[in-house]
mmCIF file of C-alpha atoms in Angstrom:
data_model
loop_
_atom_site.group_PDB
_atom_site.id
_atom_site.type_symbol
_atom_site.label_atom_id
_atom_site.label_comp_id
_atom_site.label_asym_id
_atom_site.label_seq_id
_atom_site.Cartn_x
_atom_site.Cartn_y
_atom_site.Cartn_z
ATOM 1 C CA MET P 983 91.557 -48.141 -12.079
ATOM 2 C CA ALA P 984 92.980 -45.533 -9.314
ATOM 3 C CA TYR P 985 94.882 -47.039 -6.918
ATOM 4 C CA GLN P 986 93.886 -46.436 -3.122
ATOM 5 C CA ASN P 987 96.274 -44.484 -1.323
ATOM 6 C CA GLU P 988 96.384 -45.744 2.060
ATOM 7 C CA SER P 989 98.485 -48.995 2.415
ATOM 8 C CA LYS P 990 96.859 -51.946 3.920
ATOM 9 C CA PRO P 991 97.960 -53.483 6.516
ATOM 10 C CA ARG P 992 100.635 -56.515 6.831
ATOM 11 C CA PHE P 993 98.240 -59.204 7.763
ATOM 12 C CA PHE P 994 96.094 -58.369 5.074
ATOM 13 C CA TYR P 995 98.854 -59.151 2.679
ATOM 14 C CA GLY P 996 99.284 -62.002 5.209
ATOM 15 C CA TRP P 997 95.686 -63.254 4.684
ATOM 16 C CA ILE P 998 96.079 -63.250 1.077
ATOM 17 C CA VAL P 999 98.626 -65.848 1.365
ATOM 18 C CA VAL P 1000 96.741 -68.252 4.060
ATOM 19 C CA ALA P 1001 93.734 -68.057 2.240
ATOM 20 C CA SER P 1002 95.783 -69.038 -1.433
ATOM 21 C CA CYS P 1003 97.701 -71.776 0.984
ATOM 22 C CA PHE P 1004 94.104 -72.891 1.741
ATOM 23 C CA ILE P 1005 93.118 -73.340 -1.857
ATOM 24 C CA CYS P 1006 96.002 -75.859 -3.022
ATOM 25 C CA CYS P 1007 94.924 -77.836 0.304
ATOM 26 C CA PHE P 1008 91.925 -78.456 0.132
ATOM 27 C CA SER P 1009 91.718 -78.668 -3.858
ATOM 28 C CA TYR P 1010 94.206 -81.443 -4.601
ATOM 29 C CA GLY P 1011 94.813 -83.173 -1.239
ATOM 30 C CA PRO P 1012 91.997 -85.894 -2.075
ATOM 31 C CA PHE P 1013 93.697 -87.239 -5.060
ATOM 32 C CA TYR P 1014 96.857 -87.900 -3.154
ATOM 33 C CA THR P 1015 94.891 -90.305 -1.228
ATOM 34 C CA LEU P 1016 94.073 -93.430 -4.151
ATOM 35 C CA GLY P 1017 97.680 -94.939 -3.111
ATOM 36 C CA VAL P 1018 95.731 -95.507 0.727
ATOM 37 C CA PHE P 1019 92.303 -96.851 -0.977
ATOM 38 C CA PHE P 1020 94.548 -99.205 -3.439
ATOM 39 C CA THR P 1021 94.637 -102.172 -2.015
ATOM 40 C CA THR P 1022 91.121 -101.812 -0.736
ATOM 41 C CA LEU P 1023 89.816 -101.194 -4.278
ATOM 42 C CA GLN P 1024 91.819 -104.320 -5.530
ATOM 43 C CA GLN P 1025 90.297 -106.706 -2.796
ATOM 44 C CA GLU P 1026 86.553 -104.963 -3.324
ATOM 45 C CA PHE P 1027 86.963 -105.247 -7.386
ATOM 46 C CA GLY P 1028 89.616 -107.644 -8.098
ATOM 47 C CA TRP P 1029 91.601 -104.959 -10.352
ATOM 48 C CA SER P 1030 95.405 -105.454 -11.140
ATOM 49 C CA SER P 1031 97.756 -103.015 -10.130
ATOM 50 C CA ALA P 1032 98.003 -101.428 -13.789
ATOM 51 C CA LEU P 1033 94.181 -101.232 -13.713
ATOM 52 C CA THR P 1034 93.511 -99.488 -10.511
ATOM 53 C CA SER P 1035 96.513 -97.428 -11.047
ATOM 54 C CA SER P 1036 95.044 -96.376 -14.414
ATOM 55 C CA ILE P 1037 92.243 -94.185 -12.392
ATOM 56 C CA HIS P 1038 95.240 -92.086 -11.573
ATOM 57 C CA SER P 1039 96.408 -91.854 -15.515
ATOM 58 C CA LEU P 1040 92.823 -91.000 -16.090
ATOM 59 C CA HIS P 1041 92.709 -88.023 -13.593
ATOM 60 C CA LEU P 1042 95.983 -86.452 -14.878
ATOM 61 C CA VAL P 1043 94.842 -86.971 -18.681
ATOM 62 C CA VAL P 1044 91.290 -85.059 -17.692
ATOM 63 C CA PHE P 1045 93.734 -82.787 -15.403
ATOM 64 C CA ILE P 1046 95.132 -81.133 -18.342
ATOM 65 C CA PRO P 1047 92.600 -79.501 -19.757
ATOM 66 C CA SER P 1048 91.113 -78.666 -16.540
ATOM 67 C CA GLY P 1049 94.493 -76.562 -15.619
ATOM 68 C CA ILE P 1050 94.910 -74.605 -18.864
ATOM 69 C CA PHE P 1051 90.818 -73.463 -18.435
ATOM 70 C CA MET P 1052 91.319 -72.571 -15.259
ATOM 71 C CA GLY P 1053 94.273 -70.779 -15.816
ATOM 72 C CA TRP P 1054 92.374 -68.951 -18.542
ATOM 73 C CA LEU P 1055 89.204 -68.050 -16.218
ATOM 74 C CA CYS P 1056 91.584 -66.816 -13.728
ATOM 75 C CA ASP P 1057 93.401 -64.420 -16.041
ATOM 76 C CA LYS P 1058 90.061 -63.751 -17.840
ATOM 77 C CA TYR P 1059 87.850 -63.033 -14.996
ATOM 78 C CA GLY P 1060 89.823 -63.426 -11.776
ATOM 79 C CA PRO P 1061 90.421 -66.523 -9.443
ATOM 80 C CA ARG P 1062 86.476 -66.308 -7.808
ATOM 81 C CA ARG P 1063 84.929 -68.070 -10.587
ATOM 82 C CA PRO P 1064 87.644 -71.186 -11.848
ATOM 83 C CA MET P 1065 87.062 -71.888 -7.299
ATOM 84 C CA ILE P 1066 83.540 -72.434 -7.734
ATOM 85 C CA LEU P 1067 83.612 -74.749 -10.541
ATOM 86 C CA GLY P 1068 86.700 -75.897 -8.881
ATOM 87 C CA ALA P 1069 84.422 -76.843 -5.401
ATOM 88 C CA VAL P 1070 81.486 -77.999 -7.386
ATOM 89 C CA PHE P 1071 83.785 -80.386 -9.495
ATOM 90 C CA ILE P 1072 85.341 -82.128 -6.965
ATOM 91 C CA GLY P 1073 83.225 -82.355 -4.526
ATOM 92 C CA ALA P 1074 80.500 -83.536 -6.631
ATOM 93 C CA GLY P 1075 82.874 -86.288 -7.851
ATOM 94 C CA PHE P 1076 84.272 -87.744 -5.107
ATOM 95 C CA GLY P 1077 80.710 -88.213 -3.368
ATOM 96 C CA LEU P 1078 79.577 -90.000 -6.275
ATOM 97 C CA LEU P 1079 82.459 -92.625 -6.061
ATOM 98 C CA SER P 1080 80.977 -94.219 -3.148
ATOM 99 C CA GLN P 1081 78.160 -95.224 -5.563
ATOM 100 C CA VAL P 1082 80.547 -96.828 -7.809
ATOM 101 C CA ASN P 1083 80.083 -100.542 -9.154
ATOM 102 C CA SER P 1084 82.322 -100.672 -11.868
ATOM 103 C CA LEU P 1085 85.403 -99.484 -13.163
ATOM 104 C CA SER P 1086 83.677 -97.487 -16.307
ATOM 105 C CA GLN P 1087 81.608 -95.755 -13.012
ATOM 106 C CA PHE P 1088 84.720 -95.313 -11.159
ATOM 107 C CA TYR P 1089 86.632 -93.526 -14.348
ATOM 108 C CA LEU P 1090 83.587 -91.538 -15.052
ATOM 109 C CA PHE P 1091 82.993 -89.927 -11.258
ATOM 110 C CA TYR P 1092 87.022 -89.563 -11.072
ATOM 111 C CA ALA P 1093 86.703 -87.423 -13.937
ATOM 112 C CA ILE P 1094 83.922 -85.441 -12.807
ATOM 113 C CA ALA P 1095 86.369 -84.505 -9.649
ATOM 114 C CA SER P 1096 89.439 -84.301 -12.028
ATOM 115 C CA LEU P 1097 88.075 -81.309 -13.673
ATOM 116 C CA GLY P 1098 88.106 -79.399 -10.938
ATOM 117 C CA ALA P 1099 91.455 -80.251 -10.590
ATOM 118 C CA GLY P 1100 92.435 -77.178 -12.328
ATOM 119 C CA VAL P 1101 92.106 -74.851 -9.419
ATOM 120 C CA ILE P 1102 95.161 -76.520 -7.697
ATOM 121 C CA PHE P 1103 98.095 -74.459 -9.459
ATOM 122 C CA ALA P 1104 96.970 -71.546 -11.846
ATOM 123 C CA PRO P 1105 94.950 -70.038 -9.539
ATOM 124 C CA PRO P 1106 96.956 -69.900 -6.036
ATOM 125 C CA THR P 1107 100.154 -69.505 -7.314
ATOM 126 C CA SER P 1108 98.621 -66.715 -10.084
ATOM 127 C CA ILE P 1109 96.831 -64.918 -7.442
ATOM 128 C CA VAL P 1110 100.013 -64.556 -4.905
ATOM 129 C CA GLN P 1111 102.512 -63.419 -7.480
ATOM 130 C CA LYS P 1112 99.967 -60.876 -8.498
ATOM 131 C CA TRP P 1113 99.701 -59.614 -5.118
ATOM 132 C CA PHE P 1114 103.098 -59.703 -4.072
ATOM 133 C CA VAL P 1115 106.656 -58.039 -5.701
ATOM 134 C CA LYS P 1116 108.709 -57.933 -2.116
ATOM 135 C CA GLY P 1117 108.747 -61.221 -0.512
ATOM 136 C CA SER P 1118 107.092 -63.236 -3.625
ATOM 137 C CA GLY P 1119 109.414 -66.096 -3.172
ATOM 138 C CA LEU P 1120 108.248 -66.826 0.681
ATOM 139 C CA ALA P 1121 104.982 -66.295 -0.161
ATOM 140 C CA LEU P 1122 105.076 -68.549 -3.106
ATOM 141 C CA GLY P 1123 106.687 -71.141 -1.298
ATOM 142 C CA ILE P 1124 104.247 -71.289 1.640
ATOM 143 C CA VAL P 1125 101.213 -71.025 -0.665
ATOM 144 C CA VAL P 1126 102.030 -74.151 -2.222
ATOM 145 C CA ALA P 1127 103.243 -75.384 1.043
ATOM 146 C CA GLY P 1128 99.082 -76.123 1.149
ATOM 147 C CA VAL P 1129 100.044 -79.342 -1.529
ATOM 148 C CA GLY P 1130 102.101 -80.811 1.300
ATOM 149 C CA ALA P 1131 99.347 -79.765 4.105
ATOM 150 C CA SER P 1132 97.247 -81.711 1.907
ATOM 151 C CA THR P 1133 98.959 -85.035 1.642
ATOM 152 C CA LEU P 1134 99.486 -84.600 5.828
ATOM 153 C CA VAL P 1135 95.728 -83.912 6.382
ATOM 154 C CA TYR P 1136 94.229 -86.558 3.068
ATOM 155 C CA THR P 1137 96.286 -89.661 3.752
ATOM 156 C CA PRO P 1138 95.580 -90.512 7.121
ATOM 157 C CA LEU P 1139 92.085 -88.873 6.989
ATOM 158 C CA ALA P 1140 91.398 -91.410 4.571
ATOM 159 C CA GLU P 1141 93.314 -94.200 6.286
ATOM 160 C CA HIS P 1142 90.882 -93.654 9.617
ATOM 161 C CA LEU P 1143 87.925 -93.083 7.383
ATOM 162 C CA ILE P 1144 87.978 -95.870 5.456
ATOM 163 C CA SER P 1145 88.947 -98.332 8.533
ATOM 164 C CA ILE P 1146 85.797 -96.901 10.563
ATOM 165 C CA TYR P 1147 83.343 -96.177 8.135
ATOM 166 C CA GLY P 1148 84.589 -98.368 5.260
ATOM 167 C CA TRP P 1149 85.590 -96.798 1.635
ATOM 168 C CA ARG P 1150 82.417 -95.161 0.346
ATOM 169 C CA THR P 1151 81.343 -93.443 3.044
ATOM 170 C CA ALA P 1152 85.289 -91.878 3.428
ATOM 171 C CA TYR P 1153 84.886 -90.876 -0.365
ATOM 172 C CA ILE P 1154 81.087 -89.170 0.931
ATOM 173 C CA GLN P 1155 82.746 -87.321 3.497
ATOM 174 C CA ILE P 1156 86.009 -86.101 1.622
ATOM 175 C CA GLY P 1157 83.770 -84.929 -1.296
ATOM 176 C CA ALA P 1158 81.457 -83.203 1.395
ATOM 177 C CA GLY P 1159 84.624 -81.131 3.412
ATOM 178 C CA ILE P 1160 85.893 -80.368 0.068
ATOM 179 C CA TYR P 1161 83.348 -78.242 -1.482
ATOM 180 C CA ALA P 1162 82.252 -76.564 1.916
ATOM 181 C CA ARG P 1163 86.327 -75.420 2.099
ATOM 182 C CA LEU P 1164 86.622 -74.298 -1.067
ATOM 183 C CA ILE P 1165 83.574 -72.342 -1.390
ATOM 184 C CA ARG P 1166 84.617 -70.814 1.949
ATOM 185 C CA ALA P 1167 88.147 -70.092 0.018
ATOM 186 C CA THR P 1168 86.996 -67.753 -2.355
ATOM 187 C CA LEU P 1169 85.873 -65.198 -0.068
ATOM 188 C CA TRP P 1170 89.352 -64.638 -0.500
ATOM 189 C CA ALA P 1171 90.726 -65.223 -4.126
ATOM 190 C CA THR P 1172 90.238 -61.938 -5.611
ATOM 191 C CA THR P 1173 93.869 -60.172 -7.054
ATOM 192 C CA PRO P 1174 94.747 -56.219 -6.299
ATOM 193 C CA GLU P 1175 93.365 -54.958 -9.657
ATOM 194 C CA LYS P 1176 89.954 -55.425 -8.400
ATOM 195 C CA LYS P 1177 90.658 -54.653 -5.017
ATOM 196 C CA GLY P 1178 92.312 -51.270 -6.200
ATOM 197 C CA LEU P 1179 95.373 -51.611 -4.676
ATOM 198 C CA GLN P 1180 98.896 -52.331 -5.446
ATOM 199 C CA PRO P 1181 101.078 -55.510 -4.741
ATOM 200 C CA TYR P 1182 102.863 -55.598 -1.990
ATOM 201 C CA GLY P 1183 106.583 -54.045 -2.051
ATOM 202 C CA ALA P 1184 105.652 -52.143 -5.666
ATOM 203 C CA GLU P 1185 106.036 -49.290 -4.038
ATOM 204 C CA VAL P 1186 109.595 -49.444 -3.160
ATOM 205 C CA LEU P 1187 110.702 -51.406 -5.809
ATOM 206 C CA SER P 1188 109.105 -48.426 -8.324
ATOM 207 C CA GLN P 1189 111.551 -45.977 -6.250
ATOM 208 C CA GLN P 1190 114.294 -48.076 -7.049
ATOM 209 C CA TRP P 1191 113.529 -48.491 -10.500
ATOM 210 C CA LYS P 1192 113.349 -44.714 -10.860
ATOM 211 C CA ALA P 1193 116.667 -44.404 -8.674
ATOM 212 C CA ASN P 1194 118.639 -47.089 -10.810
ATOM 213 C CA GLU P 1195 117.024 -46.125 -14.448
ATOM 214 C CA THR P 1196 116.145 -49.902 -14.415
ATOM 215 C CA VAL P 1197 114.384 -51.681 -16.887
ATOM 216 C CA VAL P 1198 110.865 -52.807 -16.342
ATOM 217 C CA GLU P 1199 109.776 -56.260 -17.689
ATOM 218 C CA VAL P 1200 106.355 -56.089 -19.257
ATOM 219 C CA GLY P 1201 104.539 -59.275 -18.838
ATOM 220 C CA TRP P 1202 104.277 -61.905 -22.342
ATOM 221 C CA SER P 1203 101.613 -62.394 -24.280
ATOM 222 C CA VAL P 1204 100.782 -66.216 -24.257
ATOM 223 C CA ARG P 1205 101.339 -66.053 -28.407
ATOM 224 C CA GLU P 1206 104.603 -64.226 -27.649
ATOM 225 C CA ALA P 1207 105.678 -67.031 -24.598
ATOM 226 C CA LEU P 1208 105.118 -70.033 -26.962
ATOM 227 C CA ARG P 1209 107.327 -69.167 -29.481
ATOM 228 C CA ASN P 1210 110.204 -69.001 -27.195
ATOM 229 C CA LYS P 1211 112.222 -72.371 -26.703
ATOM 230 C CA SER P 1212 112.472 -71.160 -22.885
ATOM 231 C CA VAL P 1213 108.688 -71.842 -21.944
ATOM 232 C CA TRP P 1214 109.605 -75.443 -24.071
ATOM 233 C CA PHE P 1215 112.370 -76.024 -21.663
ATOM 234 C CA ILE P 1216 110.127 -75.018 -18.823
ATOM 235 C CA ALA P 1217 107.441 -77.635 -20.248
ATOM 236 C CA ALA P 1218 110.074 -80.528 -20.568
ATOM 237 C CA ILE P 1219 111.916 -79.715 -16.776
ATOM 238 C CA PHE P 1220 107.503 -80.096 -15.204
ATOM 239 C CA PHE P 1221 106.859 -83.391 -17.602
ATOM 240 C CA CYS P 1222 110.333 -85.126 -16.150
ATOM 241 C CA THR P 1223 109.362 -84.077 -12.655
ATOM 242 C CA VAL P 1224 105.579 -84.933 -12.931
ATOM 243 C CA PHE P 1225 106.404 -88.646 -14.121
ATOM 244 C CA PRO P 1226 107.994 -89.760 -11.048
ATOM 245 C CA ILE P 1227 106.133 -87.425 -8.414
ATOM 246 C CA HIS P 1228 102.658 -89.031 -9.531
ATOM 247 C CA MET P 1229 104.539 -92.352 -9.657
ATOM 248 C CA MET P 1230 105.114 -92.267 -6.053
ATOM 249 C CA ILE P 1231 101.692 -90.535 -4.646
ATOM 250 C CA VAL P 1232 100.041 -93.862 -6.340
ATOM 251 C CA HIS P 1233 102.833 -96.113 -5.281
ATOM 252 C CA LEU P 1234 104.202 -95.255 -2.264
ATOM 253 C CA VAL P 1235 101.440 -97.083 0.097
ATOM 254 C CA PRO P 1236 101.512 -99.845 -1.872
ATOM 255 C CA PHE P 1237 104.924 -100.517 -2.466
ATOM 256 C CA ALA P 1238 105.293 -99.985 1.817
ATOM 257 C CA GLN P 1239 103.127 -102.630 2.278
ATOM 258 C CA SER P 1240 104.879 -104.996 -0.165
ATOM 259 C CA ILE P 1241 107.731 -105.061 2.345
ATOM 260 C CA GLY P 1242 105.845 -105.792 4.822
ATOM 261 C CA MET P 1243 104.428 -103.039 6.425
ATOM 262 C CA GLU P 1244 100.824 -102.131 7.752
ATOM 263 C CA ARG P 1245 98.667 -100.059 5.794
ATOM 264 C CA ASN P 1246 98.168 -97.264 8.374
ATOM 265 C CA ILE P 1247 102.551 -97.371 8.650
ATOM 266 C CA ALA P 1248 102.210 -97.185 4.799
ATOM 267 C CA ALA P 1249 99.886 -94.518 4.968
ATOM 268 C CA TRP P 1250 101.653 -92.322 7.317
ATOM 269 C CA ALA P 1251 105.130 -92.629 5.174
ATOM 270 C CA LEU P 1252 103.613 -90.820 2.697
ATOM 271 C CA ALA P 1253 101.919 -88.222 5.212
ATOM 272 C CA ILE P 1254 105.476 -87.695 6.119
ATOM 273 C CA ALA P 1255 106.660 -86.951 3.095
ATOM 274 C CA GLY P 1256 103.965 -84.512 2.068
ATOM 275 C CA GLY P 1257 104.810 -82.715 5.896
ATOM 276 C CA VAL P 1258 108.518 -82.429 5.278
ATOM 277 C CA SER P 1259 107.429 -80.810 1.769
ATOM 278 C CA ILE P 1260 106.281 -78.117 3.870
ATOM 279 C CA LEU P 1261 109.055 -76.957 4.925
ATOM 280 C CA GLY P 1262 110.910 -77.815 1.291
ATOM 281 C CA ARG P 1263 108.159 -75.404 -0.528
ATOM 282 C CA ILE P 1264 108.913 -72.694 1.949
ATOM 283 C CA ILE P 1265 112.679 -72.970 2.627
ATOM 284 C CA THR P 1266 113.961 -73.565 -0.907
ATOM 285 C CA PRO P 1267 112.459 -70.929 -2.851
ATOM 286 C CA THR P 1268 113.005 -68.268 -0.026
ATOM 287 C CA VAL P 1269 116.948 -69.585 -0.398
ATOM 288 C CA ALA P 1270 116.926 -69.955 -4.233
ATOM 289 C CA GLU P 1271 115.273 -66.266 -4.347
ATOM 290 C CA ARG P 1272 117.953 -64.573 -2.120
ATOM 291 C CA THR P 1273 121.060 -66.986 -3.201
ATOM 292 C CA ILE P 1274 121.439 -69.279 -6.443
ATOM 293 C CA GLY P 1275 118.055 -68.379 -8.247
ATOM 294 C CA TRP P 1276 114.905 -70.474 -9.581
ATOM 295 C CA ARG P 1277 116.961 -72.450 -12.364
ATOM 296 C CA LYS P 1278 120.052 -73.581 -10.614
ATOM 297 C CA GLY P 1279 117.674 -74.672 -7.051
ATOM 298 C CA LEU P 1280 115.612 -76.761 -9.680
ATOM 299 C CA ILE P 1281 119.073 -78.485 -10.733
ATOM 300 C CA VAL P 1282 119.920 -78.763 -7.324
ATOM 301 C CA VAL P 1283 116.742 -80.257 -5.909
ATOM 302 C CA THR P 1284 116.167 -82.447 -8.688
ATOM 303 C CA ALA P 1285 119.082 -84.299 -8.601
ATOM 304 C CA ILE P 1286 118.973 -85.305 -5.468
ATOM 305 C CA LEU P 1287 115.494 -86.274 -6.168
ATOM 306 C CA ALA P 1288 117.008 -88.501 -8.713
ATOM 307 C CA ALA P 1289 118.992 -90.242 -6.123
ATOM 308 C CA SER P 1290 116.981 -90.778 -3.998
ATOM 309 C CA PHE P 1291 114.575 -92.449 -6.174
ATOM 310 C CA VAL P 1292 117.905 -94.896 -6.512
ATOM 311 C CA TRP P 1293 117.371 -95.402 -2.944
ATOM 312 C CA ILE P 1294 113.802 -96.150 -2.634
ATOM 313 C CA SER P 1295 114.363 -98.802 -5.296
ATOM 314 C CA GLN P 1296 116.804 -100.729 -2.786
ATOM 315 C CA ALA P 1297 114.435 -100.167 0.283
ATOM 316 C CA ALA P 1298 113.703 -103.071 2.423
ATOM 317 C CA SER P 1299 112.847 -101.664 6.070
ATOM 318 C CA LEU P 1300 111.186 -99.246 8.004
ATOM 319 C CA TRP P 1301 114.054 -96.858 8.784
ATOM 320 C CA MET P 1302 115.259 -96.933 4.689
ATOM 321 C CA LEU P 1303 111.637 -95.968 4.319
ATOM 322 C CA LEU P 1304 111.779 -93.202 6.428
ATOM 323 C CA VAL P 1305 115.291 -91.964 5.119
ATOM 324 C CA PHE P 1306 113.150 -91.687 1.568
ATOM 325 C CA ALA P 1307 110.047 -89.917 3.217
ATOM 326 C CA VAL P 1308 112.243 -86.977 4.599
ATOM 327 C CA VAL P 1309 114.789 -86.214 1.822
ATOM 328 C CA TYR P 1310 112.288 -87.050 -1.019
ATOM 329 C CA GLY P 1311 109.492 -84.849 0.932
ATOM 330 C CA PHE P 1312 111.972 -81.689 1.170
ATOM 331 C CA CYS P 1313 113.411 -81.805 -2.440
ATOM 332 C CA TYR P 1314 109.835 -82.623 -3.823
ATOM 333 C CA GLY P 1315 108.016 -79.934 -1.897
ATOM 334 C CA GLY P 1316 110.848 -77.580 -3.088
ATOM 335 C CA LYS P 1317 110.788 -78.074 -6.700
ATOM 336 C CA VAL P 1318 107.215 -77.146 -6.560
ATOM 337 C CA PRO P 1319 107.083 -73.457 -5.938
ATOM 338 C CA LEU P 1320 110.584 -73.512 -8.287
ATOM 339 C CA ILE P 1321 108.701 -73.895 -11.826
ATOM 340 C CA PRO P 1322 105.825 -71.102 -11.402
ATOM 341 C CA ALA P 1323 108.360 -68.691 -10.228
ATOM 342 C CA LEU P 1324 110.939 -69.359 -13.171
ATOM 343 C CA ILE P 1325 107.815 -69.068 -15.471
ATOM 344 C CA ARG P 1326 107.086 -65.326 -13.696
ATOM 345 C CA SER P 1327 110.762 -64.363 -13.939
ATOM 346 C CA TYR P 1328 111.222 -65.523 -17.799
ATOM 347 C CA PHE P 1329 107.711 -64.038 -18.968
ATOM 348 C CA GLY P 1330 106.208 -61.466 -16.008
ATOM 349 C CA VAL P 1331 102.418 -61.817 -15.063
ATOM 350 C CA GLU P 1332 100.492 -60.428 -17.945
ATOM 351 C CA SER P 1333 99.271 -64.524 -19.215
ATOM 352 C CA LEU P 1334 101.013 -65.825 -15.754
ATOM 353 C CA GLY P 1335 97.884 -68.159 -15.130
ATOM 354 C CA GLN P 1336 97.881 -69.495 -18.484
ATOM 355 C CA LEU P 1337 101.572 -70.329 -18.991
ATOM 356 C CA ILE P 1338 101.310 -72.358 -15.939
ATOM 357 C CA GLY P 1339 98.005 -74.278 -17.396
ATOM 358 C CA ILE P 1340 100.061 -74.859 -20.259
ATOM 359 C CA VAL P 1341 103.149 -75.531 -18.543
ATOM 360 C CA GLN P 1342 101.520 -78.260 -15.807
ATOM 361 C CA ALA P 1343 99.349 -79.724 -18.772
ATOM 362 C CA VAL P 1344 102.165 -81.018 -20.647
ATOM 363 C CA GLY P 1345 103.771 -82.258 -16.952
ATOM 364 C CA GLY P 1346 100.146 -83.892 -16.749
ATOM 365 C CA ILE P 1347 100.576 -86.397 -19.486
ATOM 366 C CA GLY P 1348 103.948 -87.300 -17.629
ATOM 367 C CA GLY P 1349 102.009 -88.054 -14.633
ATOM 368 C CA ALA P 1350 99.369 -89.684 -16.738
ATOM 369 C CA PHE P 1351 102.280 -92.395 -17.474
ATOM 370 C CA GLY P 1352 104.283 -92.679 -14.147
ATOM 371 C CA PRO P 1353 101.758 -94.565 -11.948
ATOM 372 C CA LEU P 1354 100.293 -96.512 -14.789
ATOM 373 C CA LEU P 1355 103.999 -97.888 -16.073
ATOM 374 C CA ALA P 1356 104.827 -98.746 -12.302
ATOM 375 C CA GLY P 1357 101.385 -100.633 -12.157
ATOM 376 C CA TYR P 1358 102.629 -102.584 -15.034
ATOM 377 C CA ILE P 1359 105.645 -103.151 -14.216
ATOM 378 C CA VAL P 1360 104.802 -104.617 -10.621
ATOM 379 C CA ASP P 1361 101.735 -107.120 -12.426
ATOM 380 C CA VAL P 1362 104.681 -108.311 -14.701
ATOM 381 C CA THR P 1363 107.719 -108.661 -12.220
ATOM 382 C CA GLY P 1364 106.173 -108.363 -8.884
ATOM 383 C CA SER P 1365 108.359 -105.657 -7.746
ATOM 384 C CA TYR P 1366 108.737 -102.042 -8.201
ATOM 385 C CA VAL P 1367 113.081 -101.844 -8.267
ATOM 386 C CA ILE P 1368 112.808 -101.305 -12.164
ATOM 387 C CA ALA P 1369 109.576 -98.816 -11.788
ATOM 388 C CA PHE P 1370 112.023 -96.633 -9.434
ATOM 389 C CA LEU P 1371 115.087 -96.707 -11.244
ATOM 390 C CA ILE P 1372 113.260 -95.334 -14.173
ATOM 391 C CA GLY P 1373 111.231 -92.408 -11.744
ATOM 392 C CA ALA P 1374 115.379 -91.691 -10.898
ATOM 393 C CA ALA P 1375 116.108 -91.582 -14.853
ATOM 394 C CA PHE P 1376 113.033 -89.176 -15.302
ATOM 395 C CA TRP P 1377 114.690 -86.663 -12.305
ATOM 396 C CA ALA P 1378 117.689 -87.101 -13.991
ATOM 397 C CA LEU P 1379 116.577 -85.563 -17.749
ATOM 398 C CA ALA P 1380 114.672 -82.652 -15.530
ATOM 399 C CA ALA P 1381 118.289 -81.972 -13.868
ATOM 400 C CA PHE P 1382 119.448 -81.761 -17.567
ATOM 401 C CA PHE P 1383 116.480 -79.954 -18.707
ATOM 402 C CA ALA P 1384 116.548 -77.306 -16.182
ATOM 403 C CA TRP P 1385 120.323 -77.222 -17.110
ATOM 404 C CA LEU P 1386 119.343 -76.073 -20.987
ATOM 405 C CA SER P 1387 116.581 -73.789 -19.446
ATOM 406 C CA LYS P 1388 118.155 -69.886 -20.129
ATOM 407 C CA PRO P 1389 115.901 -66.564 -19.544
ATOM 408 C CA PRO P 1390 114.944 -64.914 -22.985
ATOM 409 C CA GLU P 1391 118.093 -62.861 -24.409
ATOM 410 C CA ARG P 1392 117.159 -59.497 -23.763
ATOM 411 C CA GLU P 1393 117.374 -58.054 -27.136
ATOM 412 C CA GLU P 1394 114.350 -61.009 -27.997
ATOM 413 C CA LEU P 1395 112.136 -58.827 -25.128
ATOM 414 C CA LYS P 1396 110.430 -55.923 -27.336
ATOM 415 C CA HIS P 1397 108.129 -55.696 -24.757
ATOM 416 C CA LEU P 1398 110.255 -53.891 -22.163
ATOM 417 C CA ILE P 1399 110.285 -49.912 -20.656
ATOM 418 C CA LYS P 1400 112.180 -47.953 -19.290
#
């Protein structure tokens, strides 16, 4: 397809960023609310902490093939079809949760919702990286800030709906709202090729390449990338970060309640972490792109996150909880865009959606174990100390793998042109 000669105004590209951010916000936000429903479900059904945590573990197990499938759909057909599928599965699954009377039913309907959860990462992050050459770090940061916004929106919303209407009606309202918003977001889910346009900044970059005779990277195929050790180091980083992230998603609210906080205050602690993560998602990739790079940025934030988990393991008051929420939120938010940016910087955009989906799938395995292990430890010890220290160790491992990760050697890249 020939590219149109006329340039689109900047606000057009801005709307692409906003729409992709919107997708991130409303596709995954509901899965952050299990911690808010946690004690209510325990009281309703008499489930243990480990058993209740296993719901989120099941979600991540289903999320693995969903992420790969949605990434493949995105690369092959564009982002719109996976977006529609995601809206149907997530909306229907959460709506059906209002009818459960047993754990098996809860598993089934949560799994249905989880089938659509693969739209959270691969479509919006690959969309924005295909639309932007110049300013891609800032654009990507804004997009994944939608996940932080989803915590800020859905956590207090879920607490409010449970308090006013009960947990069953809360799930109906959440499911219906997600479906409507994601369907609307598909109107902007497209790529430059579909519009006959060039990415933002491509013209300027092309002139620079010609002037400097710079080598231009052509994207890797999935098969080529999977034969390179760098992609597996990135997958290991993702595994080690998702383990403690999902541990905290499920258990921060129950932990805060266990040290004497009311549920509404505990829910707001999680919401604050999500809100502050918005700043981290925007500031960190912007600064990393201009200064130390994606890999070193990952080393810095994961090291700080390891220290934050040691801190929360000893927390016994509101001010310590809030300090954790702010530090953890900013650095956790900063970690999120650095991984897809690192994938793109190493392997290009040809198979970006699939590679993000594969790396995300490996991480999902770690995420499935994180909340389940924490729940088991709490059932056995009655405390979160050991669980959070294990989480700290995983953050430290992530920093180590980021240090080991190196760009593919230039002589290995047979698909480069001048």
